[in-house]
XYZ file of C-alpha atoms in Angstrom:
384
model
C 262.431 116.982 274.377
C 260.475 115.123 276.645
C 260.555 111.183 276.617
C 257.175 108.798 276.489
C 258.254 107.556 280.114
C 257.915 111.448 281.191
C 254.135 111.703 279.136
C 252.921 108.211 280.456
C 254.457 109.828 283.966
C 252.214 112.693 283.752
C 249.134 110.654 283.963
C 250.882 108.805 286.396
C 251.862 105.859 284.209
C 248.993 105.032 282.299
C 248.584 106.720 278.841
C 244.825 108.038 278.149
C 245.324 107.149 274.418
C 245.474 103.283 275.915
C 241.935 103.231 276.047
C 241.309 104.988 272.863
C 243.502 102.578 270.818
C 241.800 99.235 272.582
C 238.745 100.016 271.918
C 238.657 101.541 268.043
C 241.293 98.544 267.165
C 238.864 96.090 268.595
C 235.661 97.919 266.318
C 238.411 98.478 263.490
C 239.008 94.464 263.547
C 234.948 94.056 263.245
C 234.494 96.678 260.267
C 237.217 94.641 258.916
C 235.454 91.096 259.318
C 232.069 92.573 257.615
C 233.473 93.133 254.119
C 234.245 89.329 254.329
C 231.361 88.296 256.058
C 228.768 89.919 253.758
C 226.941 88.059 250.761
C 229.423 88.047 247.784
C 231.971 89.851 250.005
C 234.450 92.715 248.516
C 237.786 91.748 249.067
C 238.749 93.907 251.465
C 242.408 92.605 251.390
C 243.186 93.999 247.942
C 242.069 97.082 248.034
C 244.259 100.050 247.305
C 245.283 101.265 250.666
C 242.787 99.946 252.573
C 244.427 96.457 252.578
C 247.374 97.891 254.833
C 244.810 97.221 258.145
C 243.780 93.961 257.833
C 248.053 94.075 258.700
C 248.494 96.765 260.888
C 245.341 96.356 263.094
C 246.303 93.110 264.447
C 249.858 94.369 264.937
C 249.035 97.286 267.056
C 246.787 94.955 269.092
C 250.009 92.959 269.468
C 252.491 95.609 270.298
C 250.314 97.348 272.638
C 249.728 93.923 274.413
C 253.482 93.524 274.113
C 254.234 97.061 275.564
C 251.248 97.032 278.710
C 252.052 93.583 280.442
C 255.914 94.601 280.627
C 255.150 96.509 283.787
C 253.103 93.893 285.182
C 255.926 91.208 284.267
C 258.732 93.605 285.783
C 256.482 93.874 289.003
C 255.164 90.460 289.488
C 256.771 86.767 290.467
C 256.700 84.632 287.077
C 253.903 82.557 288.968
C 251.483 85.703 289.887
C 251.945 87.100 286.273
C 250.720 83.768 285.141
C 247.835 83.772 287.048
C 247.309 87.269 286.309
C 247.218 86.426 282.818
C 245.350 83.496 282.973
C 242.505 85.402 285.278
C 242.397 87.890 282.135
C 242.235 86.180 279.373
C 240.484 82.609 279.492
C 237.484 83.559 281.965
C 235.682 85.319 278.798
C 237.341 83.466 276.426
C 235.446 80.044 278.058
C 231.950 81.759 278.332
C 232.029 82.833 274.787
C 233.153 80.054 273.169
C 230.976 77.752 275.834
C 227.789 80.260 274.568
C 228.335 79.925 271.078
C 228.765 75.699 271.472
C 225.371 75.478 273.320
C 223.178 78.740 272.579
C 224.137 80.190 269.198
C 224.944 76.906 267.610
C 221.319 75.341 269.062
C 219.876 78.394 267.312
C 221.117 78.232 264.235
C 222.392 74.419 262.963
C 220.122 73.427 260.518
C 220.535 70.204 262.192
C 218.000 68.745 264.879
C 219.001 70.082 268.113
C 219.573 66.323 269.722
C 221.680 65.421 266.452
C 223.180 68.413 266.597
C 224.454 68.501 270.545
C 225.304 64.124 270.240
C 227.529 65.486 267.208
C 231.467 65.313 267.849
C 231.894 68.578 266.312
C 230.177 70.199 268.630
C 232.468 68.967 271.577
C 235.366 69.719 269.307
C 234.506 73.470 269.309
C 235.643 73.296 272.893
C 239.281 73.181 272.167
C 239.255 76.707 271.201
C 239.257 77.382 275.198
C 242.790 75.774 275.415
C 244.038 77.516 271.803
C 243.341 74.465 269.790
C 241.657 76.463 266.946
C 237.678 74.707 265.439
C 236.107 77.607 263.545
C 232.829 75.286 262.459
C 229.850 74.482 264.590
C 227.811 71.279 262.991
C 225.249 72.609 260.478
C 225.604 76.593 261.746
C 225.459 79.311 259.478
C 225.512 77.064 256.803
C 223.106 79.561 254.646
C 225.919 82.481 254.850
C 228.404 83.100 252.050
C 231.221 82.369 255.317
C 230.217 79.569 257.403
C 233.128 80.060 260.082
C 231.459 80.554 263.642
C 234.369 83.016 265.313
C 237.481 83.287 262.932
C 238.561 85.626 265.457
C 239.824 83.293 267.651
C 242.448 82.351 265.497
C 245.092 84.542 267.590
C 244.916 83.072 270.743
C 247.113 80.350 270.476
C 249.587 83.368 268.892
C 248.784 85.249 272.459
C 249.099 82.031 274.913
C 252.809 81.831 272.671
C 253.535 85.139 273.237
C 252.865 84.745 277.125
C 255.493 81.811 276.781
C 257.933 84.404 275.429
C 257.550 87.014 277.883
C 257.874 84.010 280.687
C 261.248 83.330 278.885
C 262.021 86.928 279.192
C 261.445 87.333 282.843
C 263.411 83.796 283.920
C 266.130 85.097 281.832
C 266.090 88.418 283.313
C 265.923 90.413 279.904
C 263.363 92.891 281.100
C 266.948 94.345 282.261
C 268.584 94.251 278.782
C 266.251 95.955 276.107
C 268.515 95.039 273.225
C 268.370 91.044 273.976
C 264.420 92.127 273.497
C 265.195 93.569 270.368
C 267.074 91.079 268.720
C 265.110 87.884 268.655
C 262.358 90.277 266.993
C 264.413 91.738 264.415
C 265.804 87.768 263.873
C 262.710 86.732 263.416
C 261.600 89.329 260.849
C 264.817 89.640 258.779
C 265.280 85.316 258.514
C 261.094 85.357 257.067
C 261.890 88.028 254.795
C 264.980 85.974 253.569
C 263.265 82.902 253.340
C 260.578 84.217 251.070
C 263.444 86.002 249.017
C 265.920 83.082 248.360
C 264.330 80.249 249.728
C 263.002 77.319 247.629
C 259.116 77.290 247.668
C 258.275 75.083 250.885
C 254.970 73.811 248.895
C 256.630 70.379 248.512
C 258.805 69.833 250.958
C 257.344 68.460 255.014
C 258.168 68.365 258.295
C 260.818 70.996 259.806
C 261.433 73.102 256.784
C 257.700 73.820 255.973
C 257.315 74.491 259.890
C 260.083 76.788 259.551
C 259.103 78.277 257.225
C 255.463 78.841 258.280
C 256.369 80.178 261.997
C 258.607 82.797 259.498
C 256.960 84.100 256.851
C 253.022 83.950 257.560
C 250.675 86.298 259.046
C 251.152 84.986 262.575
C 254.771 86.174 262.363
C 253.641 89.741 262.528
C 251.786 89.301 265.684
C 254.955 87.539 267.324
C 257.448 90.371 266.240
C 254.810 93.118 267.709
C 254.516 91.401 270.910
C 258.040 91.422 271.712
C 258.919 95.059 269.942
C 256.298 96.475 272.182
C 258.096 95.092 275.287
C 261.118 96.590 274.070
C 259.090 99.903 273.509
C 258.405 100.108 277.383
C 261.664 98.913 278.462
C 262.798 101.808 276.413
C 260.427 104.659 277.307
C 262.943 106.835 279.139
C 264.792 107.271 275.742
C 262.645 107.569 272.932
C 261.133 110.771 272.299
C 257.582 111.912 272.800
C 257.304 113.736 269.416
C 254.311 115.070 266.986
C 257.255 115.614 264.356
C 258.435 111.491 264.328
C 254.429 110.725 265.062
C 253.808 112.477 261.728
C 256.772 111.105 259.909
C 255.594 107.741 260.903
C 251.988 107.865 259.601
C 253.003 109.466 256.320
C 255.507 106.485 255.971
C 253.106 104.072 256.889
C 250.693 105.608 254.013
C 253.361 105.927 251.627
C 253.843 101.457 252.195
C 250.140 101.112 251.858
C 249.649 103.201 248.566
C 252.510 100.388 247.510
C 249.847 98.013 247.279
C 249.552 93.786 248.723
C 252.873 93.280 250.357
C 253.891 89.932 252.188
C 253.773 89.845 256.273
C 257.862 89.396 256.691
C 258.489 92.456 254.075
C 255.801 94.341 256.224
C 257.300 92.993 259.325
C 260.899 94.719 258.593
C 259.291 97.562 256.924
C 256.641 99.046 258.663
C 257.200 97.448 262.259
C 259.258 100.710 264.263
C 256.698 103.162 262.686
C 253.894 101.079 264.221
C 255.563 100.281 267.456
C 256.012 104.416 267.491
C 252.224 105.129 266.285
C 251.124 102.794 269.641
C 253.337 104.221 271.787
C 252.783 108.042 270.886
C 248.481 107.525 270.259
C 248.983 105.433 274.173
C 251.217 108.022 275.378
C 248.158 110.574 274.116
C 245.182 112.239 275.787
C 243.034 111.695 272.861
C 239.575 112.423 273.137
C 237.202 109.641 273.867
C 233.581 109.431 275.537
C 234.492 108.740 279.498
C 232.895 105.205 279.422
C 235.647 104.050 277.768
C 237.803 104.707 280.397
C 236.367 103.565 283.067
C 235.010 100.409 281.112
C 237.339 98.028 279.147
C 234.877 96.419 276.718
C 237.698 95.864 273.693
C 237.848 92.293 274.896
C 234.335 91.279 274.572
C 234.015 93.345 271.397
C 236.766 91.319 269.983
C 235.377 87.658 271.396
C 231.975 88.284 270.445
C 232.367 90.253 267.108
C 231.990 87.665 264.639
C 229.657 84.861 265.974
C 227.032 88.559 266.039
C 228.007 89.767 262.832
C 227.172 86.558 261.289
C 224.127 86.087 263.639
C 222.562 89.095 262.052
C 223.290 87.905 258.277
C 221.229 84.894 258.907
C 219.052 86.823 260.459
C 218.383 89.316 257.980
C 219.953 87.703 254.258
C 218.451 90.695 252.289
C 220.662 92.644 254.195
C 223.610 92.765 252.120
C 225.697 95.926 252.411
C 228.874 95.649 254.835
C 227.784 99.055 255.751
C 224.226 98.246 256.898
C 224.837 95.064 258.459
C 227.608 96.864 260.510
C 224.782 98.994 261.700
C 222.373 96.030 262.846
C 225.581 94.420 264.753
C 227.372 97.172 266.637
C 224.811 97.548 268.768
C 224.279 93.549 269.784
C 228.131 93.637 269.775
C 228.349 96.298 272.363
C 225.742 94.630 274.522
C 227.315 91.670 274.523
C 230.801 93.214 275.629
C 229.006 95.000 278.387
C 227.490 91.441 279.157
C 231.150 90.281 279.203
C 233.010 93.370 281.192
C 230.369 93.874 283.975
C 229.163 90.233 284.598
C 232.271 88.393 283.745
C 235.435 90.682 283.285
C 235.443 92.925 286.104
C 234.728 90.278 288.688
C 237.189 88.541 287.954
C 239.581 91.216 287.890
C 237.930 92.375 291.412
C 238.927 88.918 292.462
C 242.500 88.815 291.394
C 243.541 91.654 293.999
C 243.330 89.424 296.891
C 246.367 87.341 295.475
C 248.004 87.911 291.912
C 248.871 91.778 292.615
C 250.319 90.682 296.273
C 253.669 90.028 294.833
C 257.044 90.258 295.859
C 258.553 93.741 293.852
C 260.978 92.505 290.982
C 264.704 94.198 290.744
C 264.730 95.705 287.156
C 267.342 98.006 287.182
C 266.089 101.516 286.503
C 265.040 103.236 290.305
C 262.025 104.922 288.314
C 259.126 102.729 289.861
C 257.025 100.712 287.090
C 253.628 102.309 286.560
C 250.264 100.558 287.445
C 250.113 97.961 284.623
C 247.747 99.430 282.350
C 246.040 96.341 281.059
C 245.061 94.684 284.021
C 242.078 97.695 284.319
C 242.707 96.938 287.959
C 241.829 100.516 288.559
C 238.566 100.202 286.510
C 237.091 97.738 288.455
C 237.207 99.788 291.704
């Protein structure tokens, strides 16, 4: 049976189904958002079913992150895959948030513009660049049954974190040692899931224990275990099997937890997080079908940046306008534009750029004589 390092070798290192899963988590994430977002919104998150995404979308996002900068962090010096991180992630990330501060909020505060743009909270949206989360913009959207600007957001301090742990990881030299991968992950999912089992309600108490017990047991938890159990996925390529049998097996298990019902982020993290570490993996490892511009165009990033602030753009716009459905048709399209806006003008640029000195780095010793594939993230090969 072949391996997922021999199918990701076949399309010489970089899985088809990459592209595939970027781009329908990213929509996925914004059909999520619009039962929220829409006037006297259905609660998406206890619906039979249904509710298992608003889980496992943000997971896969995290695991495939997790699983397509460990090439790029076996290849480069700590200090280039910093930069080549950096170059990735915050040039967007400022232009959105810096657009949404002074166009979108100037559009629609129901403030006068000069109060609005003397007002600290304004200035205060601008910590969202460094991962210092502000989901309000003075007197915008303040007509909509959600008044958050980009709830979105709310992971990136989660993937700045995450950055931190694969820096740890490369110092340490565990890209060598899978299992010393595995096991802070598994720690980390198996203490939160004991903590909400046996431990006293943190409610009351302050300080370290309710930390503790927050970094455990909530929903940013999830996105810390997938980050790290999709590193350990690529590490591991070479021995876990490429196979539509354990594919299948996965999905139906994965089913069978959602029919379950609502169940908390550390039992979800120890139950469902191998079969969705195997599902991103085996859909990456894929050639699934997919219109070619997605391939040659990485716009998952600007669809997930600019998905919000638009979808809640249009409900202002258009109030009468209630069904998730319908407004999800008026905000695609703007959505799409605008991550076009962001890849060709912004994105790709930038990743033109970073050629000349992030990728010019000294080959790292990881063990295995099987060179690392092209890192698959960095869509160095789409910008040619």
């Amino acid at each position: 049976m072949i391996s997922l390092g021999d199918q990701l070798d076949r399309h010489r290192g970089f899985g088809p189904g990459f592209d595939f899963l970027r781009i329908s988590l990213a929509l996925g994430i914004v059909v999520w958002h619009s039962f929220g977002l829409a006037q006297g919104g259905f609660n998406i998150e206890q619906a039979p079913v249904a509710w298992f995404a608003g889980y496992g979308m943000l997971y896969l996002f995290f695991a495939l992150s997790g699983f397509l900068i460990a090439g790029s962090a076996q290849r480069l010096s700590l200090g280039n895959f910093l930069v080549n991180r950096g170059l990735r992630i915050f040039p967007a990330l400022v232009v959105e948030v810096l657009l949404s501060a002074f166009v979108l909020g100037v559009l629609f505060t129901e403030l006068p513009v000069g109060e609005y743009l003397s007002n600290p909270g304004t200035y205060r949206y601008l910590t969202n660049i460094l991962g210092l989360m502000n989901f309000y913009l003075p007197g915008v959207f303040k007509g909509n049954s959600v008044d958050v600007v980009n709830y979105s957001l709310w992971t990136v301090p989660y993937e700045f974190f995450c950055y931190l742990i694969m820096s740890a990881f490369m110092i340490f030299g565990l890209l060598r040692r899978p299992a010393l991968v595995i096991a802070p992950a598994a720690a980390m999912a198996i203490i939160g899931l004991a903590l909400v089992l046996f431990a006293a309600d943190p409610q009351f108490e302050s300080g370290l224990i309710k930390l503790c017990y927050s970094a455990f047991t909530e929903r940013g938890s999830r996105l810390i275990v997938a980050f790290m159990l999709g590193i350990a996925a690529y590490l591991l390529r070479y021995r876990i099997p490429y196979s539509h049998a354990a594919f299948g097996f996965s999905m139906l298990f994965l089913f069978g937890l959602a029919a379950l019902g609502p169940l908390t982020v550390p039992s979800l993290n120890v139950l469902a997080s191998l079969p969705l570490v195997y599902v991103m993996a085996y859909l990456g490892a894929s050639n699934v079908p997919m219109p070619p511009v997605f391939h040659e165009r990485d716009y998952s990033y600007g669809i997930y940046l600019y998905g919000m602030p638009i979808q809640q753009m249009m409900i202002s716009l258009f109030p009468n306008v209630t069904s998730p459905v319908a407004q999800l048709g008026l905000a695609v399209p703007a959505i799409i534009c605008f991550a076009a806006f962001s890849w060709h003008l912004i994105e790709r640029p930038i990743l033109r750029q970073r050629r000349r000195f992030s990728f010019v780095a000294k080959v790292r010793d990881v063990g295995p004589s099987t060179p690392a594939p092209i890192a698959p993230d960095e869509a160095l090969r789409m910008a040619k």
